[in-house]
PDB file of C-alpha atoms and ligand atoms in Angstrom:
ATOM      1  CA  UNK D 220       0.179   0.478  -0.247  1.00 46.00           C
ATOM      2  CA  UNK D 221       0.991   3.376   0.320  1.00 55.00           C
ATOM      3  CA  UNK D 222       4.135   4.855   2.494  1.00 69.00           C
ATOM      4  CA  UNK D 223       2.342   6.493   5.552  1.00 73.00           C
ATOM      5  CA  UNK D 224       3.294  10.206   5.918  1.00 75.00           C
ATOM      6  CA  UNK D 225       4.481   9.646   9.169  1.00 75.00           C
ATOM      7  CA  UNK D 226       7.596   7.582   7.349  1.00 79.00           C
ATOM      8  CA  UNK D 227       7.790  10.525   4.685  1.00 78.00           C
ATOM      9  CA  UNK D 228       8.258  13.139   6.636  1.00 76.00           C
ATOM     10  CA  UNK D 229      10.760  11.005   8.998  1.00 75.00           C
ATOM     11  CA  UNK D 230      12.574  10.904   5.978  1.00 75.00           C
ATOM     12  CA  UNK D 231      12.909  14.611   5.149  1.00 72.00           C
ATOM     13  CA  UNK D 232      13.171  15.728   8.892  1.00 72.00           C
ATOM     14  CA  UNK D 233      16.288  13.127   9.577  1.00 67.00           C
ATOM     15  CA  UNK D 234      18.818  15.494   9.455  1.00 59.00           C
ATOM     16  CA  UNK D 235      17.184  17.808  11.796  1.00 58.00           C
ATOM     17  CA  UNK D 236      16.656  17.995  15.217  1.00 56.00           C
ATOM     18  CA  UNK D 237      17.194  19.704  17.920  1.00 54.00           C
ATOM     19  CA  UNK D 238      16.208  23.227  16.290  1.00 57.00           C
ATOM     20  CA  UNK D 239      13.858  26.054  17.305  1.00 61.00           C
ATOM     21  CA  UNK D 240      11.157  26.240  15.447  1.00 69.00           C
ATOM     22  CA  UNK D 241      10.310  25.105  11.765  1.00 72.00           C
ATOM     23  CA  UNK D 242      11.686  27.029   8.925  1.00 76.00           C
ATOM     24  CA  UNK D 243       9.693  28.260   5.832  1.00 81.00           C
ATOM     25  CA  UNK D 244      11.469  25.361   3.868  1.00 82.00           C
ATOM     26  CA  UNK D 245      10.999  22.980   6.147  1.00 78.00           C
ATOM     27  CA  UNK D 246       7.094  23.218   6.110  1.00 82.00           C
ATOM     28  CA  UNK D 247       7.598  23.537   2.266  1.00 87.00           C
ATOM     29  CA  UNK D 248       9.389  20.192   2.274  1.00 85.00           C
ATOM     30  CA  UNK D 249       6.467  19.165   4.504  1.00 85.00           C
ATOM     31  CA  UNK D 250       3.691  19.956   2.587  1.00 89.00           C
ATOM     32  CA  UNK D 251       4.812  18.119  -0.738  1.00 89.00           C
ATOM     33  CA  UNK D 252       4.418  15.458   1.348  1.00 87.00           C
ATOM     34  CA  UNK D 253       1.241  16.285   3.124  1.00 88.00           C
ATOM     35  CA  UNK D 254      -0.347  17.002  -0.393  1.00 91.00           C
ATOM     36  CA  UNK D 255       1.073  13.445  -1.948  1.00 89.00           C
ATOM     37  CA  UNK D 256      -1.010  11.865   0.909  1.00 87.00           C
ATOM     38  CA  UNK D 257      -3.874  13.946   0.508  1.00 90.00           C
ATOM     39  CA  UNK D 258      -4.601  13.050  -3.345  1.00 90.00           C
ATOM     40  CA  UNK D 259      -3.491   9.023  -2.474  1.00 88.00           C
ATOM     41  CA  UNK D 260      -5.892   9.448   0.152  1.00 88.00           C
ATOM     42  CA  UNK D 261      -8.595  10.827  -2.743  1.00 89.00           C
ATOM     43  CA  UNK D 262      -9.027  13.898  -1.629  1.00 92.00           C
ATOM     44  CA  UNK D 263      -9.814  16.410  -4.905  1.00 92.00           C
ATOM     45  CA  UNK D 264      -7.202  18.700  -5.547  1.00 93.00           C
ATOM     46  CA  UNK D 265      -9.189  22.144  -5.001  1.00 91.00           C
ATOM     47  CA  UNK D 266      -9.500  21.144  -1.167  1.00 93.00           C
ATOM     48  CA  UNK D 267      -6.083  19.774  -1.178  1.00 94.00           C
ATOM     49  CA  UNK D 268      -4.712  23.289  -2.176  1.00 93.00           C
ATOM     50  CA  UNK D 269      -6.784  24.943   0.256  1.00 92.00           C
ATOM     51  CA  UNK D 270      -5.536  22.571   3.752  1.00 92.00           C
ATOM     52  CA  UNK D 271      -2.075  22.696   2.975  1.00 92.00           C
ATOM     53  CA  UNK D 272      -2.010  26.699   2.916  1.00 92.00           C
ATOM     54  CA  UNK D 273      -3.624  26.705   5.990  1.00 89.00           C
ATOM     55  CA  UNK D 274      -1.528  23.480   7.329  1.00 89.00           C
ATOM     56  CA  UNK D 275       1.343  25.946   6.406  1.00 88.00           C
ATOM     57  CA  UNK D 276       0.362  28.742   8.076  1.00 87.00           C
ATOM     58  CA  UNK D 277       0.175  27.006  10.941  1.00 84.00           C
ATOM     59  CA  UNK D 278       3.545  24.964  10.391  1.00 82.00           C
ATOM     60  CA  UNK D 279       6.055  27.986   9.519  1.00 80.00           C
ATOM     61  CA  UNK D 280       7.686  29.157  13.273  1.00 74.00           C
ATOM     62  CA  UNK D 281       5.519  26.103  14.893  1.00 74.00           C
ATOM     63  CA  UNK D 282       8.113  25.442  18.210  1.00 71.00           C
ATOM     64  CA  UNK D 283       9.854  21.927  17.669  1.00 68.00           C
ATOM     65  CA  UNK D 284      10.505  20.789  21.273  1.00 67.00           C
ATOM     66  CA  UNK D 285      13.077  18.699  21.808  1.00 64.00           C
ATOM     67  CA  UNK D 286      10.975  15.969  22.934  1.00 64.00           C
ATOM     68  CA  UNK D 287       9.168  15.684  19.661  1.00 70.00           C
ATOM     69  CA  UNK D 288      10.522  15.017  15.962  1.00 73.00           C
ATOM     70  CA  UNK D 289       9.459  17.671  13.170  1.00 75.00           C
ATOM     71  CA  UNK D 290       7.985  15.206  11.405  1.00 77.00           C
ATOM     72  CA  UNK D 291       5.999  14.425  13.873  1.00 79.00           C
ATOM     73  CA  UNK D 292       4.626  17.893  15.019  1.00 80.00           C
ATOM     74  CA  UNK D 293       4.245  18.528  11.185  1.00 82.00           C
ATOM     75  CA  UNK D 294       1.943  15.521  11.258  1.00 85.00           C
ATOM     76  CA  UNK D 295       0.263  16.825  14.621  1.00 87.00           C
ATOM     77  CA  UNK D 296      -0.642  19.734  12.627  1.00 88.00           C
ATOM     78  CA  UNK D 297      -1.541  17.743  10.453  1.00 89.00           C
ATOM     79  CA  UNK D 298      -4.066  16.053  11.972  1.00 90.00           C
ATOM     80  CA  UNK D 299      -5.648  18.861  14.135  1.00 91.00           C
ATOM     81  CA  UNK D 300      -6.331  20.989  11.293  1.00 91.00           C
ATOM     82  CA  UNK D 301      -8.038  17.673   9.286  1.00 92.00           C
ATOM     83  CA  UNK D 302     -10.349  17.430  12.811  1.00 93.00           C
ATOM     84  CA  UNK D 303     -10.973  20.903  12.937  1.00 91.00           C
ATOM     85  CA  UNK D 304     -11.693  20.988   8.743  1.00 91.00           C
ATOM     86  CA  UNK D 305     -13.952  17.258   9.345  1.00 92.00           C
ATOM     87  CA  UNK D 306     -15.953  18.866  12.445  1.00 88.00           C
ATOM     88  CA  UNK D 307     -15.041  18.362  16.427  1.00 74.00           C
ATOM     89  CA  UNK D 308     -18.114  16.271  17.227  1.00 76.00           C
ATOM     90  CA  UNK D 309     -20.304  13.637  15.525  1.00 79.00           C
ATOM     91  CA  UNK D 310     -23.482  15.219  15.544  1.00 88.00           C
ATOM     92  CA  UNK D 311     -26.646  13.164  15.765  1.00 90.00           C
ATOM     93  CA  UNK D 312     -29.433  13.001  13.372  1.00 95.00           C
ATOM     94  CA  UNK D 313     -32.384  15.792  14.858  1.00 96.00           C
ATOM     95  CA  UNK D 314     -35.527  14.885  15.115  1.00 97.00           C
ATOM     96  CA  UNK D 315     -36.177  17.916  17.277  1.00 96.00           C
ATOM     97  CA  UNK D 316     -39.371  19.214  14.909  1.00 97.00           C
ATOM     98  CA  UNK D 317     -43.617  18.133  15.264  1.00 96.00           C
ATOM     99  CA  UNK D 318     -44.069  14.578  14.183  1.00 96.00           C
ATOM    100  CA  UNK D 319     -44.361  12.787  11.602  1.00 98.00           C
ATOM    101  CA  UNK D 320     -40.595  14.348  11.174  1.00 98.00           C
ATOM    102  CA  UNK D 321     -39.447  13.912   7.144  1.00 98.00           C
ATOM    103  CA  UNK D 322     -36.500  13.287   6.587  1.00 98.00           C
ATOM    104  CA  UNK D 323     -34.375  13.624   2.985  1.00 98.00           C
ATOM    105  CA  UNK D 324     -32.396  10.797   1.264  1.00 98.00           C
ATOM    106  CA  UNK D 325     -30.891  11.899  -1.512  1.00 96.00           C
ATOM    107  CA  UNK D 326     -28.020  10.763  -3.845  1.00 94.00           C
ATOM    108  CA  UNK D 327     -26.598   9.269  -6.810  1.00 93.00           C
ATOM    109  CA  UNK D 328     -27.364   5.493  -7.698  1.00 92.00           C
ATOM    110  CA  UNK D 329     -25.633   3.068  -6.257  1.00 93.00           C
ATOM    111  CA  UNK D 330     -24.548   5.043  -3.246  1.00 95.00           C
ATOM    112  CA  UNK D 331     -26.447   2.607  -0.841  1.00 96.00           C
ATOM    113  CA  UNK D 332     -28.828   5.504  -0.371  1.00 97.00           C
ATOM    114  CA  UNK D 333     -31.585   2.740  -0.044  1.00 97.00           C
ATOM    115  CA  UNK D 334     -29.677   0.408   2.416  1.00 97.00           C
ATOM    116  CA  UNK D 335     -28.726   3.566   4.828  1.00 98.00           C
ATOM    117  CA  UNK D 336     -32.400   4.456   4.382  1.00 98.00           C
ATOM    118  CA  UNK D 337     -33.207   1.528   5.817  1.00 98.00           C
ATOM    119  CA  UNK D 338     -30.148   0.872   8.423  1.00 98.00           C
ATOM    120  CA  UNK D 339     -30.998   4.235  10.373  1.00 98.00           C
ATOM    121  CA  UNK D 340     -34.390   2.962  10.131  1.00 98.00           C
ATOM    122  CA  UNK D 341     -33.772   0.191  12.224  1.00 98.00           C
ATOM    123  CA  UNK D 342     -31.297   2.485  14.543  1.00 98.00           C
ATOM    124  CA  UNK D 343     -34.559   4.941  14.998  1.00 98.00           C
ATOM    125  CA  UNK D 344     -36.524   1.727  16.154  1.00 98.00           C
ATOM    126  CA  UNK D 345     -34.294  -0.018  17.961  1.00 97.00           C
ATOM    127  CA  UNK D 346     -32.516   2.510  19.876  1.00 96.00           C
ATOM    128  CA  UNK D 347     -35.158   5.429  20.388  1.00 96.00           C
ATOM    129  CA  UNK D 348     -38.333   3.283  20.201  1.00 97.00           C
ATOM    130  CA  UNK D 349     -39.369   5.664  17.014  1.00 98.00           C
ATOM    131  CA  UNK D 350     -41.895   4.365  14.588  1.00 98.00           C
ATOM    132  CA  UNK D 351     -40.990   5.004  11.176  1.00 98.00           C
ATOM    133  CA  UNK D 352     -42.671   4.760   8.420  1.00 98.00           C
ATOM    134  CA  UNK D 353     -40.532   4.238   5.159  1.00 98.00           C
ATOM    135  CA  UNK D 354     -41.337   5.404   1.125  1.00 98.00           C
ATOM    136  CA  UNK D 355     -39.178   4.880  -2.195  1.00 97.00           C
ATOM    137  CA  UNK D 356     -40.045   7.647  -4.519  1.00 96.00           C
ATOM    138  CA  UNK D 357     -38.170   5.619  -7.609  1.00 93.00           C
ATOM    139  CA  UNK D 358     -40.473   5.916  -9.546  1.00 92.00           C
ATOM    140  CA  UNK D 359     -38.140   5.199 -12.595  1.00 88.00           C
ATOM    141  CA  UNK D 360     -37.144   1.731 -11.049  1.00 88.00           C
ATOM    142  CA  UNK D 361     -39.917  -0.771  -9.964  1.00 88.00           C
ATOM    143  CA  UNK D 362     -37.034  -2.931  -8.646  1.00 91.00           C
ATOM    144  CA  UNK D 363     -35.994   0.158  -6.062  1.00 90.00           C
ATOM    145  CA  UNK D 364     -39.261   0.141  -4.639  1.00 92.00           C
ATOM    146  CA  UNK D 365     -39.692  -3.417  -4.038  1.00 94.00           C
ATOM    147  CA  UNK D 366     -36.073  -3.641  -2.870  1.00 95.00           C
ATOM    148  CA  UNK D 367     -37.411  -1.385   0.256  1.00 96.00           C
ATOM    149  CA  UNK D 368     -40.691  -2.960   0.730  1.00 96.00           C
ATOM    150  CA  UNK D 369     -37.806  -6.199   1.059  1.00 96.00           C
ATOM    151  CA  UNK D 370     -35.736  -3.934   3.500  1.00 97.00           C
ATOM    152  CA  UNK D 371     -38.911  -2.664   5.447  1.00 98.00           C
ATOM    153  CA  UNK D 372     -39.462  -6.590   6.407  1.00 97.00           C
ATOM    154  CA  UNK D 373     -36.384  -7.471   7.041  1.00 97.00           C
ATOM    155  CA  UNK D 374     -36.346  -4.898   9.866  1.00 98.00           C
ATOM    156  CA  UNK D 375     -39.535  -4.903  11.315  1.00 98.00           C
ATOM    157  CA  UNK D 376     -40.188  -1.017   9.472  1.00 98.00           C
ATOM    158  CA  UNK D 377     -43.289  -0.264   7.662  1.00 98.00           C
ATOM    159  CA  UNK D 378     -43.022   0.676   3.951  1.00 98.00           C
ATOM    160  CA  UNK D 379     -45.503   2.699   2.209  1.00 98.00           C
ATOM    161  CA  UNK D 380     -47.691   0.197  -0.211  1.00 95.00           C
ATOM    162  CA  UNK D 381     -46.940   0.635  -4.295  1.00 92.00           C
ATOM    163  CA  UNK D 382     -49.273   2.571  -5.913  1.00 93.00           C
ATOM    164  CA  UNK D 383     -48.694   2.196  -9.560  1.00 90.00           C
ATOM    165  CA  UNK D 384     -48.586   5.771 -11.954  1.00 93.00           C
ATOM    166  CA  UNK D 385     -47.607   8.128  -9.573  1.00 95.00           C
ATOM    167  CA  UNK D 386     -44.987  10.999  -9.343  1.00 95.00           C
ATOM    168  CA  UNK D 387     -42.672  10.997  -6.927  1.00 95.00           C
ATOM    169  CA  UNK D 388     -44.843  14.278  -5.690  1.00 96.00           C
ATOM    170  CA  UNK D 389     -47.425  11.893  -5.368  1.00 97.00           C
ATOM    171  CA  UNK D 390     -46.036   9.899  -3.572  1.00 97.00           C
ATOM    172  CA  UNK D 391     -44.417  11.684  -0.994  1.00 98.00           C
ATOM    173  CA  UNK D 392     -47.692  13.901  -0.410  1.00 98.00           C
ATOM    174  CA  UNK D 393     -49.525  10.085   0.233  1.00 98.00           C
ATOM    175  CA  UNK D 394     -46.551   9.201   2.617  1.00 98.00           C
ATOM    176  CA  UNK D 395     -46.968  12.285   4.889  1.00 98.00           C
ATOM    177  CA  UNK D 396     -50.421  12.078   4.936  1.00 98.00           C
ATOM    178  CA  UNK D 397     -50.044   8.209   5.990  1.00 98.00           C
ATOM    179  CA  UNK D 398     -48.110   9.044   8.055  1.00 98.00           C
ATOM    180  CA  UNK D 399     -49.900  11.606  10.079  1.00 98.00           C
ATOM    181  CA  UNK D 400     -53.139   9.736  10.310  1.00 98.00           C
ATOM    182  CA  UNK D 401     -50.782   6.677  11.719  1.00 98.00           C
ATOM    183  CA  UNK D 402     -49.528   8.078  14.050  1.00 97.00           C
ATOM    184  CA  UNK D 403     -45.732   7.691  13.052  1.00 98.00           C
ATOM    185  CA  UNK D 404     -42.580   9.695  14.452  1.00 98.00           C
ATOM    186  CA  UNK D 405     -40.709  10.027  11.196  1.00 98.00           C
ATOM    187  CA  UNK D 406     -40.913   9.434   7.549  1.00 98.00           C
ATOM    188  CA  UNK D 407     -37.960   8.716   5.785  1.00 98.00           C
ATOM    189  CA  UNK D 408     -38.452  10.029   2.140  1.00 98.00           C
ATOM    190  CA  UNK D 409     -35.948   7.622   0.002  1.00 97.00           C
ATOM    191  CA  UNK D 410     -35.407   9.486  -3.471  1.00 95.00           C
ATOM    192  CA  UNK D 411     -34.795   8.802  -6.633  1.00 90.00           C
ATOM    193  CA  UNK D 412     -31.093   8.619  -7.905  1.00 82.00           C
ATOM    194  CA  UNK D 413     -29.033   9.055 -11.323  1.00 78.00           C
ATOM    195  CA  UNK D 414     -25.658   7.269 -11.935  1.00 80.00           C
ATOM    196  CA  UNK D 415     -24.898  10.901 -12.568  1.00 79.00           C
ATOM    197  CA  UNK D 416     -26.118  14.435 -11.569  1.00 79.00           C
ATOM    198  CA  UNK D 417     -28.414  16.009 -14.013  1.00 84.00           C
ATOM    199  CA  UNK D 418     -31.319  18.605 -14.159  1.00 88.00           C
ATOM    200  CA  UNK D 419     -34.031  17.129 -14.077  1.00 87.00           C
ATOM    201  CA  UNK D 420     -33.255  15.018 -10.772  1.00 85.00           C
ATOM    202  CA  UNK D 421     -32.060  18.174  -9.448  1.00 89.00           C
ATOM    203  CA  UNK D 422     -35.652  19.578  -9.560  1.00 91.00           C
ATOM    204  CA  UNK D 423     -37.030  16.663  -8.991  1.00 91.00           C
ATOM    205  CA  UNK D 424     -35.550  16.301  -5.462  1.00 92.00           C
ATOM    206  CA  UNK D 425     -36.118  20.263  -5.068  1.00 94.00           C
ATOM    207  CA  UNK D 426     -39.956  20.185  -5.347  1.00 95.00           C
ATOM    208  CA  UNK D 427     -39.992  16.984  -3.274  1.00 96.00           C
ATOM    209  CA  UNK D 428     -38.291  19.241  -0.873  1.00 97.00           C
ATOM    210  CA  UNK D 429     -40.544  21.904  -1.165  1.00 97.00           C
ATOM    211  CA  UNK D 430     -43.576  19.570  -0.612  1.00 96.00           C
ATOM    212  CA  UNK D 431     -42.653  17.593   2.043  1.00 97.00           C
ATOM    213  CA  UNK D 432     -40.143  20.309   3.963  1.00 97.00           C
ATOM    214  CA  UNK D 433     -37.659  17.837   5.284  1.00 98.00           C
ATOM    215  CA  UNK D 434     -35.953  18.529   8.662  1.00 98.00           C
ATOM    216  CA  UNK D 435     -32.798  16.704   8.015  1.00 98.00           C
ATOM    217  CA  UNK D 436     -32.010  16.259   3.728  1.00 98.00           C
ATOM    218  CA  UNK D 437     -29.126  13.557   3.968  1.00 98.00           C
ATOM    219  CA  UNK D 438     -27.114  13.359   1.196  1.00 97.00           C
ATOM    220  CA  UNK D 439     -25.431   9.657   0.930  1.00 97.00           C
ATOM    221  CA  UNK D 440     -22.115   9.469  -1.037  1.00 96.00           C
ATOM    222  CA  UNK D 441     -20.049   6.662  -1.820  1.00 94.00           C
ATOM    223  CA  UNK D 442     -16.572   7.055   0.364  1.00 92.00           C
ATOM    224  CA  UNK D 443     -14.831   6.064  -2.512  1.00 89.00           C
ATOM    225  CA  UNK D 444     -16.419   9.363  -4.441  1.00 89.00           C
ATOM    226  CA  UNK D 445     -12.599  11.060  -5.671  1.00 84.00           C
ATOM    227  CA  UNK D 446     -12.157  13.630  -7.391  1.00 85.00           C
ATOM    228  CA  UNK D 447     -15.789  14.179  -7.778  1.00 88.00           C
ATOM    229  CA  UNK D 448     -17.032  14.521  -4.079  1.00 91.00           C
ATOM    230  CA  UNK D 449     -16.596  18.110  -4.234  1.00 91.00           C
ATOM    231  CA  UNK D 450     -19.080  18.502  -7.550  1.00 91.00           C
ATOM    232  CA  UNK D 451     -21.241  16.105  -6.051  1.00 92.00           C
ATOM    233  CA  UNK D 452     -21.602  17.279  -2.669  1.00 95.00           C
ATOM    234  CA  UNK D 453     -21.830  20.860  -3.594  1.00 94.00           C
ATOM    235  CA  UNK D 454     -24.323  20.178  -6.732  1.00 92.00           C
ATOM    236  CA  UNK D 455     -26.859  18.660  -4.085  1.00 94.00           C
ATOM    237  CA  UNK D 456     -25.982  21.478  -1.534  1.00 96.00           C
ATOM    238  CA  UNK D 457     -26.837  24.735  -3.599  1.00 94.00           C
ATOM    239  CA  UNK D 458     -30.134  23.197  -4.918  1.00 92.00           C
ATOM    240  CA  UNK D 459     -31.428  21.633  -2.122  1.00 94.00           C
ATOM    241  CA  UNK D 460     -29.475  22.841   0.718  1.00 97.00           C
ATOM    242  CA  UNK D 461     -28.255  19.482   2.414  1.00 97.00           C
ATOM    243  CA  UNK D 462     -28.773  19.373   6.411  1.00 97.00           C
ATOM    244  CA  UNK D 463     -25.730  16.404   6.731  1.00 97.00           C
ATOM    245  CA  UNK D 464     -23.679  13.705   4.638  1.00 96.00           C
ATOM    246  CA  UNK D 465     -23.942   9.539   5.252  1.00 97.00           C
ATOM    247  CA  UNK D 466     -20.539   8.270   4.163  1.00 95.00           C
ATOM    248  CA  UNK D 467     -21.089   4.891   2.674  1.00 96.00           C
ATOM    249  CA  UNK D 468     -18.476   1.743   2.236  1.00 95.00           C
ATOM    250  CA  UNK D 469     -16.035   3.288   4.507  1.00 93.00           C
ATOM    251  CA  UNK D 470     -15.348  -0.929   5.638  1.00 92.00           C
ATOM    252  CA  UNK D 471     -13.207  -0.605   1.919  1.00 88.00           C
ATOM    253  CA  UNK D 472     -10.513   0.213   1.306  1.00 80.00           C
ATOM    254  CA  UNK D 473     -10.506   3.960   0.539  1.00 80.00           C
ATOM    255  CA  UNK D 474      -8.841   6.194   2.767  1.00 81.00           C
ATOM    256  CA  UNK D 475     -11.311   8.679   3.423  1.00 84.00           C
ATOM    257  CA  UNK D 476     -10.546  11.526   1.295  1.00 90.00           C
ATOM    258  CA  UNK D 477     -14.147  12.434   0.213  1.00 92.00           C
ATOM    259  CA  UNK D 478     -15.367  13.269   3.804  1.00 92.00           C
ATOM    260  CA  UNK D 479     -12.481  15.595   3.652  1.00 93.00           C
ATOM    261  CA  UNK D 480     -13.582  16.810   0.517  1.00 94.00           C
ATOM    262  CA  UNK D 481     -17.890  17.223   1.214  1.00 95.00           C
ATOM    263  CA  UNK D 482     -16.744  18.595   4.277  1.00 95.00           C
ATOM    264  CA  UNK D 483     -14.720  21.441   3.020  1.00 93.00           C
ATOM    265  CA  UNK D 484     -17.149  22.165   0.238  1.00 94.00           C
ATOM    266  CA  UNK D 485     -20.671  22.547   1.438  1.00 95.00           C
ATOM    267  CA  UNK D 486     -19.153  22.823   5.718  1.00 94.00           C
ATOM    268  CA  UNK D 487     -22.203  20.905   6.096  1.00 95.00           C
ATOM    269  CA  UNK D 488     -21.790  17.484   8.925  1.00 95.00           C
ATOM    270  CA  UNK D 489     -20.918  13.819   8.101  1.00 95.00           C
ATOM    271  CA  UNK D 490     -23.520  12.179  10.276  1.00 95.00           C
ATOM    272  CA  UNK D 491     -22.973   8.719   9.912  1.00 96.00           C
ATOM    273  CA  UNK D 492     -20.373   6.221   8.021  1.00 95.00           C
ATOM    274  CA  UNK D 493     -22.307   2.886   6.730  1.00 96.00           C
ATOM    275  CA  UNK D 494     -19.213   0.570   7.865  1.00 96.00           C
ATOM    276  CA  UNK D 495     -20.545  -3.145   5.347  1.00 97.00           C
ATOM    277  CA  UNK D 496     -24.553  -4.135   3.506  1.00 97.00           C
ATOM    278  CA  UNK D 497     -25.893  -5.581   6.859  1.00 97.00           C
ATOM    279  CA  UNK D 498     -28.562  -3.411   8.335  1.00 97.00           C
ATOM    280  CA  UNK D 499     -26.563  -2.488  11.489  1.00 97.00           C
ATOM    281  CA  UNK D 500     -23.330  -1.643   9.470  1.00 98.00           C
ATOM    282  CA  UNK D 501     -23.847   2.014  10.325  1.00 97.00           C
ATOM    283  CA  UNK D 502     -22.047   3.559  12.882  1.00 95.00           C
ATOM    284  CA  UNK D 503     -21.359   7.352  14.124  1.00 94.00           C
ATOM    285  CA  UNK D 504     -18.789   9.698  12.544  1.00 93.00           C
ATOM    286  CA  UNK D 505     -15.904  10.328  14.374  1.00 91.00           C
ATOM    287  CA  UNK D 506     -13.445  12.941  12.869  1.00 92.00           C
ATOM    288  CA  UNK D 507     -10.121  11.366  14.684  1.00 91.00           C
ATOM    289  CA  UNK D 508     -10.489   8.132  13.173  1.00 89.00           C
ATOM    290  CA  UNK D 509     -11.085   9.481   9.633  1.00 89.00           C
ATOM    291  CA  UNK D 510      -8.067  12.168  10.000  1.00 90.00           C
ATOM    292  CA  UNK D 511      -6.326   8.728  11.403  1.00 88.00           C
ATOM    293  CA  UNK D 512      -7.064   7.017   7.874  1.00 87.00           C
ATOM    294  CA  UNK D 513      -6.517   9.567   6.036  1.00 87.00           C
ATOM    295  CA  UNK D 514      -2.994   9.779   7.064  1.00 84.00           C
ATOM    296  CA  UNK D 515      -2.248   6.054   6.676  1.00 77.00           C
TER     297      UNK D 515
HETATM  298  P1  LIG C 850     -28.847   2.901  -3.449  1.00 63.94           P
HETATM  299  O1  LIG C 850     -29.079   2.958  -5.199  1.00 63.94           O
HETATM  300  O2  LIG C 850     -27.930   4.440  -3.334  1.00 63.94           O
HETATM  301  O3  LIG C 850     -30.290   2.882  -3.386  1.00 63.94           O
HETATM  302  O4  LIG C 850     -28.023   1.994  -3.452  1.00 63.94           O
HETATM  303  P2  LIG C 850     -28.475   0.693  -2.391  1.00 63.94           P
HETATM  304  O5  LIG C 850     -28.379   0.542  -1.239  1.00 63.94           O
HETATM  305  O6  LIG C 850     -29.392  -0.249  -3.720  1.00 63.94           O
HETATM  306  O7  LIG C 850     -26.825  -0.234  -2.240  1.00 63.94           O
HETATM  307  C1  LIG C 850     -25.893  -0.903  -3.407  1.00 63.94           C
HETATM  308  C2  LIG C 850     -25.324  -2.015  -3.353  1.00 63.94           C
HETATM  309  O8  LIG C 850     -24.183  -0.775  -1.727  1.00 63.94           O
HETATM  310  C3  LIG C 850     -25.719  -2.458  -2.642  1.00 63.94           C
HETATM  311  O9  LIG C 850     -25.302  -3.558  -3.240  1.00 63.94           O
HETATM  312  C4  LIG C 850     -25.116  -2.115  -0.569  1.00 63.94           C
HETATM  313  O10 LIG C 850     -25.153  -3.735  -0.119  1.00 63.94           O
HETATM  314  C5  LIG C 850     -24.188  -1.986  -1.039  1.00 63.94           C
HETATM  315  N1  LIG C 850     -23.780  -0.946   0.377  1.00 63.94           N
HETATM  316  C6  LIG C 850     -24.479  -0.154   0.817  1.00 63.94           C
HETATM  317  N2  LIG C 850     -23.785   0.540   2.100  1.00 63.94           N
HETATM  318  C7  LIG C 850     -22.719  -0.393   2.012  1.00 63.94           C
HETATM  319  C8  LIG C 850     -21.940   0.068   2.916  1.00 63.94           C
HETATM  320  O11 LIG C 850     -21.689   1.182   4.008  1.00 63.94           O
HETATM  321  N3  LIG C 850     -20.783  -0.806   3.125  1.00 63.94           N
HETATM  322  C9  LIG C 850     -20.680  -1.877   1.958  1.00 63.94           C
HETATM  323  N4  LIG C 850     -19.760  -2.602   1.548  1.00 63.94           N
HETATM  324  N5  LIG C 850     -21.878  -2.070   0.793  1.00 63.94           N
HETATM  325  C10 LIG C 850     -22.521  -1.285   1.379  1.00 63.94           C
END
């Protein structure tokens, strides 16, 4: 695999010990390695540039104490900045609104949206004792609607009945009224995905938002999304003003750079991570762990 940033910086600084502060030249050499490590971790170039500039400003003149090697000092600065950009604390899903609380799930096809919808529903039911209603708005893919029905059956959560011929907006309205009359605490709307961002998808998602007035709009994104992560997050955020991000496939071999890219591009918190295909493979997001992983 990749050589860790710690090993690389160790080499750069191997000849330097016992100096009072990091010099501009030391920092520039270190930043080249930081930049490489971030690019290998799939952080988008735009975010890499902004981030390393920030780290550089903090690092020049930073005191190097005798007990800490300069390489470790730089790693600590990079790590602290990563955690600061990723967000210090895990931000839970908010249900702080009148019931039924609408949660809108958005994202590209194949990102893990339906699976994540099931995982969140199961968590709300098991851990918070909430009565949840699920609805699939993917009118173009009957298989996606059936997938949600099956998932609901597996986790013991109700799924809105499929009525052929209804538009996504009509289904959203029906889900809300069913949730209201049925005494549900939460109604989760699983929107249609596309293989890429297009205007039709964005317009439909915006319209569903308008009629359902969601309390949370969660963008589900594959953690292996590389350079496209910024574009993806910005497109959804500028159009529907997402409230948070769920990163999936964090159990894969990726280094998680998409987390940094998407957080930096939108300022929106990463709320949860998917760590497997099973319905309980959902965890809170811990910035420190992702920072460690990005640094390798
Ligand atoms: P959608 O098209 O966005 O609704 O995607 P799906 O929910 O159908 O997921 C696509 C595939 O990714 C399925 O095979 C899921 O089991 C898998 N998947 C979803 N989330 C995760 C995850 O966190 N880790 C792993 N390993 N697989 C996942």
